[in-house]
mmCIF file of C-alpha atoms in Angstrom:
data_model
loop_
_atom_site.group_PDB
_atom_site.id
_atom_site.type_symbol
_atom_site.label_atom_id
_atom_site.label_comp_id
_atom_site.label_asym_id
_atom_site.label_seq_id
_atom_site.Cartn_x
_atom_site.Cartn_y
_atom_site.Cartn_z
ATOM 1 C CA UNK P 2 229.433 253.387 164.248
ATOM 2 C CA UNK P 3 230.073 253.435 160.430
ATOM 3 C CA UNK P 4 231.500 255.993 160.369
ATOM 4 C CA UNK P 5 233.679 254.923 162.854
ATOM 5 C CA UNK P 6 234.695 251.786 160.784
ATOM 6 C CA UNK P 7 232.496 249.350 162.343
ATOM 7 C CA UNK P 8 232.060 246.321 159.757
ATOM 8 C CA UNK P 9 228.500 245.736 161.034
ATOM 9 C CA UNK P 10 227.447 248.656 160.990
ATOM 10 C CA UNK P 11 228.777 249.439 157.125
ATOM 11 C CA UNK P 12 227.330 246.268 156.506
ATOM 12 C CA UNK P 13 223.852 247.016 157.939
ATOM 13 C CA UNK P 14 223.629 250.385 155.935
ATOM 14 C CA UNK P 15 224.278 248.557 152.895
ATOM 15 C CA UNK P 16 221.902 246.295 153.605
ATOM 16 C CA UNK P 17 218.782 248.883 154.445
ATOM 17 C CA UNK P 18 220.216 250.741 151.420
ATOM 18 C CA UNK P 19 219.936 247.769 149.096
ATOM 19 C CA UNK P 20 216.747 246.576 150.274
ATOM 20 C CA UNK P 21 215.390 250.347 150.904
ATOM 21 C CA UNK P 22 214.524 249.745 154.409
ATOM 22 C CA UNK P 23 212.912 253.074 155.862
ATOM 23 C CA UNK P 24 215.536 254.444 153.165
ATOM 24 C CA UNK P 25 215.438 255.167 149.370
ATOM 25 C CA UNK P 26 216.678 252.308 147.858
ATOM 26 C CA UNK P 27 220.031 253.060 145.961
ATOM 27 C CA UNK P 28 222.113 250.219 145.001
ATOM 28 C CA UNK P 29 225.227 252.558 144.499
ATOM 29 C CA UNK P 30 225.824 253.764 147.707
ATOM 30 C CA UNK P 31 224.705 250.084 148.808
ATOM 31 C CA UNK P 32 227.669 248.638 146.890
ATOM 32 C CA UNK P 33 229.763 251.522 148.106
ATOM 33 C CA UNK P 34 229.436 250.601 152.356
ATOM 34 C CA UNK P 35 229.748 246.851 151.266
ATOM 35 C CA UNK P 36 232.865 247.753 149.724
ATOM 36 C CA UNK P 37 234.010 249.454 153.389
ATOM 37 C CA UNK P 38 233.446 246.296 155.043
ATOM 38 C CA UNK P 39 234.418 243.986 152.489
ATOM 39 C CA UNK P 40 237.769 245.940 152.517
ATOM 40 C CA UNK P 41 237.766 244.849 156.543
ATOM 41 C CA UNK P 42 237.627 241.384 155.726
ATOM 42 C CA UNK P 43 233.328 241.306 156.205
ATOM 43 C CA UNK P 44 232.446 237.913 154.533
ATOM 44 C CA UNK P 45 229.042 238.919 153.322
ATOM 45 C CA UNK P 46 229.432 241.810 152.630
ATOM 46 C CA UNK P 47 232.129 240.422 149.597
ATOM 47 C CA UNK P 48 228.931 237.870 148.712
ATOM 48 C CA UNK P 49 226.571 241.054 148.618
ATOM 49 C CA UNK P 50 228.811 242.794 146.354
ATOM 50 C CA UNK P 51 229.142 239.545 143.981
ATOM 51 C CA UNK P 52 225.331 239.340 144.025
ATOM 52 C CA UNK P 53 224.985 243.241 142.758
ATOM 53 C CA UNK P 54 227.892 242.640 140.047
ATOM 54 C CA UNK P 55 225.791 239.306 139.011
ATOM 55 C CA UNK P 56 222.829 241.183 139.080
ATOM 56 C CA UNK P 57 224.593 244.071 136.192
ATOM 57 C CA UNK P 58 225.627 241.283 134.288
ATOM 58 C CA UNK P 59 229.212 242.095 135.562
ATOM 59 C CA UNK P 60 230.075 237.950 135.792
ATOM 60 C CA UNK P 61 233.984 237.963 135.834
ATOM 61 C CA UNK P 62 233.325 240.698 138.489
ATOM 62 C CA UNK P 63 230.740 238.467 140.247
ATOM 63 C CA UNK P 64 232.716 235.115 140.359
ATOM 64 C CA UNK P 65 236.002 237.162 141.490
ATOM 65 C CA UNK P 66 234.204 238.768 144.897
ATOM 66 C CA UNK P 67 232.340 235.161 145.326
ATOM 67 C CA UNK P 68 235.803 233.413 145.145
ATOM 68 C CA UNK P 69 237.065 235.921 147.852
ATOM 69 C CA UNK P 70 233.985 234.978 149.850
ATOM 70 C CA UNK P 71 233.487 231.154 149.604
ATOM 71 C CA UNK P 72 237.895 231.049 150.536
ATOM 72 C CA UNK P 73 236.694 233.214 153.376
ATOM 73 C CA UNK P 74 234.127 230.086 154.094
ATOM 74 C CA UNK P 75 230.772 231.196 152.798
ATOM 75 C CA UNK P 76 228.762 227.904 151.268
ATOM 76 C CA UNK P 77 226.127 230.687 149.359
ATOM 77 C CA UNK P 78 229.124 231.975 147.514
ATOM 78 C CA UNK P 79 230.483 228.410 146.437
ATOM 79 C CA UNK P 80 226.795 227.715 144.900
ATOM 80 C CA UNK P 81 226.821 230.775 142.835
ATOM 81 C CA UNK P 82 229.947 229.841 141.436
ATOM 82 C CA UNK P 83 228.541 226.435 140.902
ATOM 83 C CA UNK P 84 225.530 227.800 138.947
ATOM 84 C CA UNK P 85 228.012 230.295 137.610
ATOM 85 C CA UNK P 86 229.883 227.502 135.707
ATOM 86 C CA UNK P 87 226.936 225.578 134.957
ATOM 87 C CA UNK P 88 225.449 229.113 132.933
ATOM 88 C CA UNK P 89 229.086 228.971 131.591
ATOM 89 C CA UNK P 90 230.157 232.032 133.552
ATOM 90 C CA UNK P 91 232.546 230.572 135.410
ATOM 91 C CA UNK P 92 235.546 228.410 134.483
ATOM 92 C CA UNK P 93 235.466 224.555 135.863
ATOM 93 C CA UNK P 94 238.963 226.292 137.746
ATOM 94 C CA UNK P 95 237.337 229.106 139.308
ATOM 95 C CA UNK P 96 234.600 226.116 140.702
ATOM 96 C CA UNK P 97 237.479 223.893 142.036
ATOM 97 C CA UNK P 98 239.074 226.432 143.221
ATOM 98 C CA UNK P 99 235.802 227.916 145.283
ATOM 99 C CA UNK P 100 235.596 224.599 146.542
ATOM 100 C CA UNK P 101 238.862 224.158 147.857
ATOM 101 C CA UNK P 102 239.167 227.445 149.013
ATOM 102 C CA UNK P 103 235.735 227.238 150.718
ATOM 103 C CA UNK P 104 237.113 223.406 152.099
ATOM 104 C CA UNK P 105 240.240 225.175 153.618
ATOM 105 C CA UNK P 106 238.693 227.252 155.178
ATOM 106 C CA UNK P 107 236.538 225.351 156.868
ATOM 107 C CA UNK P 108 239.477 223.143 157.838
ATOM 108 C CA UNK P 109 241.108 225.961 159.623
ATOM 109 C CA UNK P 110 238.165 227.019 161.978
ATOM 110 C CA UNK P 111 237.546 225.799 165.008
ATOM 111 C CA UNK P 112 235.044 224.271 166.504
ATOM 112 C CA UNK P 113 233.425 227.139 168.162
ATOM 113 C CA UNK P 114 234.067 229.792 165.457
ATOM 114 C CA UNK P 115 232.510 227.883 162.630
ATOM 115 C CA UNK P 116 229.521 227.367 165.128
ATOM 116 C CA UNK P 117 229.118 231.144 165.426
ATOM 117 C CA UNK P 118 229.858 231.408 161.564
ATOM 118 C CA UNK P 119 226.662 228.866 160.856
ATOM 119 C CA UNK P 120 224.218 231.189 163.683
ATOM 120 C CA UNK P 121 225.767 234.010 162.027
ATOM 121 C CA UNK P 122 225.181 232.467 158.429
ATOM 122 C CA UNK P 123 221.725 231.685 159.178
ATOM 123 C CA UNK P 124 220.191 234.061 160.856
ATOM 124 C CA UNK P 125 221.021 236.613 157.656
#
C-alpha cells in the first residue's frame, strides 16, 4: 500500500521504523516515509517530522513543520510551539500564529470530521 501512495500506510512504516517495531530502528528512513505522507497532506505525520527535527536540535526546522501541523488542526503541535517559545525557540508570532491557525481550522470542520479527527487524535 505504500508503495502505492497510501498515507497510512507511509505513515505506519515510519512509525515501526521510528519506534523499531519488529524493524531496525532507523530514524532516516523514518523521517523519509513521513515526508511521503506529509507531502499528501498526513497531519501527523508533519508533527512526527517536527518532533525528529526538535529532537536534532533542528528548532526553526521543528517550529516550521509544527506550524504546518497545528494550521492543519493538531492541538500536540500548538503545545510544542508553546513550549517552543517559552525555551525561546520560537517567536511570540510563530505562537499566535499556531494558535490562530490551529483556531481556524477548527472553525472550518464540521461537526462530524473533527469528531473523527479527536478518535483519530487519540487513539495514536
Amino acid at each position: 500500500a505504500a508503495e502505492l501512495g497510501s498515507t497510512k500506510a507511509l505513515f505506519n512504516l515510519g512509525a515501526a521504523y521510528y519506534e523499531g517495531d519488529d524493524i531496525q530502528q532507523d530514524e532516516a528512513k523514518a523521517a523519509e516515509f513521513f515526508t511521503k505522507a506529509a507531502m499528501q497532506g498526513h497531519v501527523l505525520s508533519r508533527h512526527n517530522l517536527g518532533c525528529i527535527e526538535g529532537d536534532k536540535g533542528n528548532h526553526d526546522r521543528a517550529v516550521r513543520h509544527f506550524l504546518i501541523s497545528a494550521k492543519m488542526g493538531d492541538i500536540d503541535s500548538v503545545e510544542n510551539i508553546r513550549k517552543a517559545f517559552i525555551r525561546g525557540v520560537a517567536t511570540k508570532e510563530q505562537y499566535a500564529e499556531a494558535l490562530k491557525g490551529y483556531q481556524d481550522a477548527v472553525e472550518e470542520m464540521k461537526s462530524h470530521d473533527r469528531d473523527e479527527a479527536k478518535r483519530i487524535r487519540n487513539g495514536r
